[in-house]
PDB file of C-alpha atoms in Angstrom:
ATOM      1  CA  UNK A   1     -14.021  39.977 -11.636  1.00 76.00           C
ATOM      2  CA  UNK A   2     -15.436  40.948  -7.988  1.00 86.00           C
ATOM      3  CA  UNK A   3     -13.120  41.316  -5.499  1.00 96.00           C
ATOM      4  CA  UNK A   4     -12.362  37.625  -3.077  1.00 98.00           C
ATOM      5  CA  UNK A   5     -12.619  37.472   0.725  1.00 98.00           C
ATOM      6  CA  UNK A   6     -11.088  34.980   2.462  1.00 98.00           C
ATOM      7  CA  UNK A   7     -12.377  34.833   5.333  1.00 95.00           C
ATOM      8  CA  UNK A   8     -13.954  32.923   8.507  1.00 94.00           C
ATOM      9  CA  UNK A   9     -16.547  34.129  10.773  1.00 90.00           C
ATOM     10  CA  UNK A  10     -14.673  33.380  13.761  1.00 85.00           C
ATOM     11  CA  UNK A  11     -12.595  36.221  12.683  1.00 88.00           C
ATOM     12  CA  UNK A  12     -12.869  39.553  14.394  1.00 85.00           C
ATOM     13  CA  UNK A  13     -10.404  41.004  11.879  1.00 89.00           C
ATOM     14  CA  UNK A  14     -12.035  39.180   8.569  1.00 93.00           C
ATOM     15  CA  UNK A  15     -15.527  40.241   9.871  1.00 90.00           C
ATOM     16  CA  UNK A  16     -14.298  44.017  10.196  1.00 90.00           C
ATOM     17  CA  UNK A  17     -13.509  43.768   6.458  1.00 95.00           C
ATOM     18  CA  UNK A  18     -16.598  41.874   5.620  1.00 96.00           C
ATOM     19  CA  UNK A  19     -18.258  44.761   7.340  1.00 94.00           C
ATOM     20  CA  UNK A  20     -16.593  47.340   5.345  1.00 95.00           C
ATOM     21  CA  UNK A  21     -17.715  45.548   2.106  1.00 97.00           C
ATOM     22  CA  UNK A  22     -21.166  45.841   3.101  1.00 96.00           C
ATOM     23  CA  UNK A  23     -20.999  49.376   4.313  1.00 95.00           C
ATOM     24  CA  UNK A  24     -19.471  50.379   1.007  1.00 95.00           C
ATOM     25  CA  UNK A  25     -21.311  48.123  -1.524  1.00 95.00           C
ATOM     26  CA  UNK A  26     -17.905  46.973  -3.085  1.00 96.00           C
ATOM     27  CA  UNK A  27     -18.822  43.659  -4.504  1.00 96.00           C
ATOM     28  CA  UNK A  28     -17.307  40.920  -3.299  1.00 97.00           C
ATOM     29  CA  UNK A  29     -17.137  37.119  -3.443  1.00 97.00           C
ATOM     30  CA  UNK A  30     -16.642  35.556  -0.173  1.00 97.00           C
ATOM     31  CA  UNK A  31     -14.294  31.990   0.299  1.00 97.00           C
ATOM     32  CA  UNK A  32     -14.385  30.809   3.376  1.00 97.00           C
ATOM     33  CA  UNK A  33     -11.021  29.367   5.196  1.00 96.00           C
ATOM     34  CA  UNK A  34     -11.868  27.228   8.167  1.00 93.00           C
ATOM     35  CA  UNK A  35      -9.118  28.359  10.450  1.00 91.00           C
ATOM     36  CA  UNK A  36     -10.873  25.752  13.017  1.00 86.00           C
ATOM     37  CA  UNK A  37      -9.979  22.947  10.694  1.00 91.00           C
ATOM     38  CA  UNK A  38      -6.833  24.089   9.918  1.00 91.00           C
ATOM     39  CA  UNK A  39      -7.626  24.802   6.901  1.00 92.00           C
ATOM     40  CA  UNK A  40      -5.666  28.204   7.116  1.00 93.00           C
ATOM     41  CA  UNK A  41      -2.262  26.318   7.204  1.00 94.00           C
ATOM     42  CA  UNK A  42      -2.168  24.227   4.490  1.00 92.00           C
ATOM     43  CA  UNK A  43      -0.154  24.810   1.278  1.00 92.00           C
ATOM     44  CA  UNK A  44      -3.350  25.763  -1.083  1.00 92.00           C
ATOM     45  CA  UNK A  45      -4.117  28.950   1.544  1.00 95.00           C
ATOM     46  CA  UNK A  46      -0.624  29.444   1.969  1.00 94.00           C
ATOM     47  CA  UNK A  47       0.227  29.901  -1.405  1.00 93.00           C
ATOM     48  CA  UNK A  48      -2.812  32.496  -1.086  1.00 93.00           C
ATOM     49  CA  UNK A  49      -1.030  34.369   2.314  1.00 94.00           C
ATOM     50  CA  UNK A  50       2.272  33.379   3.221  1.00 94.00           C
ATOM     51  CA  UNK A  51       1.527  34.228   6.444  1.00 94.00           C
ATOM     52  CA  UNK A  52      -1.324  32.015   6.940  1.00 94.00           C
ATOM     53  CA  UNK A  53      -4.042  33.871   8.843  1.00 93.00           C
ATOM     54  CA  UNK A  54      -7.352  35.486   7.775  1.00 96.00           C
ATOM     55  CA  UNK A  55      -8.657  37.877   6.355  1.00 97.00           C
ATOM     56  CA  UNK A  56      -6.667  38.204   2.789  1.00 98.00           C
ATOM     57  CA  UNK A  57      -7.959  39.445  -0.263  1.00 98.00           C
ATOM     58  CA  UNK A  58      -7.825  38.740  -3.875  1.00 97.00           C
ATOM     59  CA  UNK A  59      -8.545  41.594  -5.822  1.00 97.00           C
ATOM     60  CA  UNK A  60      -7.846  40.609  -9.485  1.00 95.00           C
ATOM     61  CA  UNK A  61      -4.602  39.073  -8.746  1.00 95.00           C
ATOM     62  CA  UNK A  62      -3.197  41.564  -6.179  1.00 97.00           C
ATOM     63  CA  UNK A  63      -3.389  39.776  -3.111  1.00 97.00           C
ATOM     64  CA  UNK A  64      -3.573  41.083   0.616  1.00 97.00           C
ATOM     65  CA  UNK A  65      -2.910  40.011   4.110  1.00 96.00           C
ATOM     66  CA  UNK A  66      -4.215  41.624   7.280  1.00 93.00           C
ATOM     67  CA  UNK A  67      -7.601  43.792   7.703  1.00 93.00           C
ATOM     68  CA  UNK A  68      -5.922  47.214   8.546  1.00 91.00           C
ATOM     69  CA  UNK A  69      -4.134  47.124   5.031  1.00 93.00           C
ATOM     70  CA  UNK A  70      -7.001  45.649   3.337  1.00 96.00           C
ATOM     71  CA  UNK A  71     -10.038  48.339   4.458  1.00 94.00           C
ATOM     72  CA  UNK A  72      -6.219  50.827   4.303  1.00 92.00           C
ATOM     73  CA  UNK A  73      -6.069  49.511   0.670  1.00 96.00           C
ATOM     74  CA  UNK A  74      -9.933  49.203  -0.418  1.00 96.00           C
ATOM     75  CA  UNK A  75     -10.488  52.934   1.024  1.00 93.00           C
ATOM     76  CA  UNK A  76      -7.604  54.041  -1.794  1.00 91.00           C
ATOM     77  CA  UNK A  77      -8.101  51.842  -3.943  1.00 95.00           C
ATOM     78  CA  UNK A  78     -12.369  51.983  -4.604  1.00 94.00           C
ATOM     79  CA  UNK A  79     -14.132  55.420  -4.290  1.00 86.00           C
ATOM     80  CA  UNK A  80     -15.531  54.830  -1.034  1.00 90.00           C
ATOM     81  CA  UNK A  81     -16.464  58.219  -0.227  1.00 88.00           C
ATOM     82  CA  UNK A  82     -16.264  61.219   2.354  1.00 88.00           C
ATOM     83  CA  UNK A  83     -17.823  59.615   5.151  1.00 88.00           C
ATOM     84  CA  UNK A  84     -15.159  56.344   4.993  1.00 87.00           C
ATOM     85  CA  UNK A  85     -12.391  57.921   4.222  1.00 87.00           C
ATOM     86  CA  UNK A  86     -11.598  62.125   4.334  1.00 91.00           C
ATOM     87  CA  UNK A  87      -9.703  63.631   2.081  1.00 90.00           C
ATOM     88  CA  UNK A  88      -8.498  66.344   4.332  1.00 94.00           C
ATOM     89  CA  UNK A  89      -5.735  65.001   6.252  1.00 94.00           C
ATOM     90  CA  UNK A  90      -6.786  66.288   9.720  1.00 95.00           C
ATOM     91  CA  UNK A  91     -10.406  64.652   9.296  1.00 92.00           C
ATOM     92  CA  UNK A  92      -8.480  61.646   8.091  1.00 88.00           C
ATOM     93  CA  UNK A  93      -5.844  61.064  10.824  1.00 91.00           C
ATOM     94  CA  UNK A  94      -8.737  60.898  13.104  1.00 88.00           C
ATOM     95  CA  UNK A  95      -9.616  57.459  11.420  1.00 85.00           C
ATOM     96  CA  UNK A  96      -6.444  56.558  11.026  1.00 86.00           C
ATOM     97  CA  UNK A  97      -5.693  56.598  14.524  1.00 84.00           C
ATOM     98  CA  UNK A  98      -8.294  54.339  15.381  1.00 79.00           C
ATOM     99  CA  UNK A  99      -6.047  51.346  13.658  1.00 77.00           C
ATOM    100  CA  UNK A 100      -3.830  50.833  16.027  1.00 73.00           C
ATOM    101  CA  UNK A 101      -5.956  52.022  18.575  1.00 66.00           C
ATOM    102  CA  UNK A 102      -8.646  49.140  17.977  1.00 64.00           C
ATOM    103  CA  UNK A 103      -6.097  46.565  17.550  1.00 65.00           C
ATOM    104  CA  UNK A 104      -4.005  47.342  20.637  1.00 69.00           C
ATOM    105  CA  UNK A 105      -7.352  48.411  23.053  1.00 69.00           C
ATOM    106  CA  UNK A 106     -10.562  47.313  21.800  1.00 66.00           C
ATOM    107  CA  UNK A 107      -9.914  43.654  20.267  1.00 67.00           C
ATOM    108  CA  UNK A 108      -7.895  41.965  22.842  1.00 70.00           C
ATOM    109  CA  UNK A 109     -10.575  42.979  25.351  1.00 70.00           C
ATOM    110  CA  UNK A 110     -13.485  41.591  23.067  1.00 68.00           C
ATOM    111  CA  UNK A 111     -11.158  38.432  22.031  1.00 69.00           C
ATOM    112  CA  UNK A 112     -11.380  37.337  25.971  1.00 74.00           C
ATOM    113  CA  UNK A 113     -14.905  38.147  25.848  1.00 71.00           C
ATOM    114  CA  UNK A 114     -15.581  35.791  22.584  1.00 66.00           C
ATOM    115  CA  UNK A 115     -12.699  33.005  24.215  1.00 69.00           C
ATOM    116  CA  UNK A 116     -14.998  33.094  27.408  1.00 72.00           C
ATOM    117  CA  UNK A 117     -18.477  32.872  26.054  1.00 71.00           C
ATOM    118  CA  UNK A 118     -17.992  30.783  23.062  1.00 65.00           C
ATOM    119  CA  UNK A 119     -14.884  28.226  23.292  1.00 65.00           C
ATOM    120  CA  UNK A 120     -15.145  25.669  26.146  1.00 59.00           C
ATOM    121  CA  UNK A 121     -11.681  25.902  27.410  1.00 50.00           C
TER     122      UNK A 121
END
């Protein structure tokens, strides 16, 4: 059984992982949660993440919140290979610095960018 996205294009973090996927060729079955319908809040999704937001994953039954854990998880979990993921731990803490660093730097700066250009505020 191929691994489930839940996802919605509007979704900086759920297209990061969708990117992944692709760059990886894990297969994957994409369901899309229209967080602009609310769709992410009901009690269906919820029982799906708890904490209501997108991206999650189902990956057989194991089911995952938040794009950092998920790539985190599909990097350890799938045999993504050298150039995703080092083995040697120097080489690796480079990439795992970026997290934090693209969640706390790079994505609030692009999220203004999106609000700006796309949603009629």
């Amino acid at each position: 059984m191929p691994l489930t996205l839940y996802f919605h294009p509007v979704s900086q973090p759920s297209r990061s992982v969708l990117a992944f996927l692709k760059l990886t060729g894990i297969p994957y079955e994409i369901k899309v949660i229209d967080i602009m319908r609310g769709e992410s809040r009901g009690p269906e999704y919820a029982k799906i993440n708890p904490a209501m937001t997108v991206p999650a994953i189902d990956d057989d039954g194991f089911i995952l919140g938040e794009s950092e854990a998920i790539v985190r998880y599909l990097m350890n979990s799938r045999k993504v290979g050298e150039e995703f993921y080092p083995s040697d731990p120097k080489i690796r803490a480079q990439v795992d610095k970026y997290f934090p660093y693209h969640h706390n730097t790079v994505r609030p700066q692009f999220s203004k960018c999106f609000m700006a250009t796309y949603i009629d505020l």
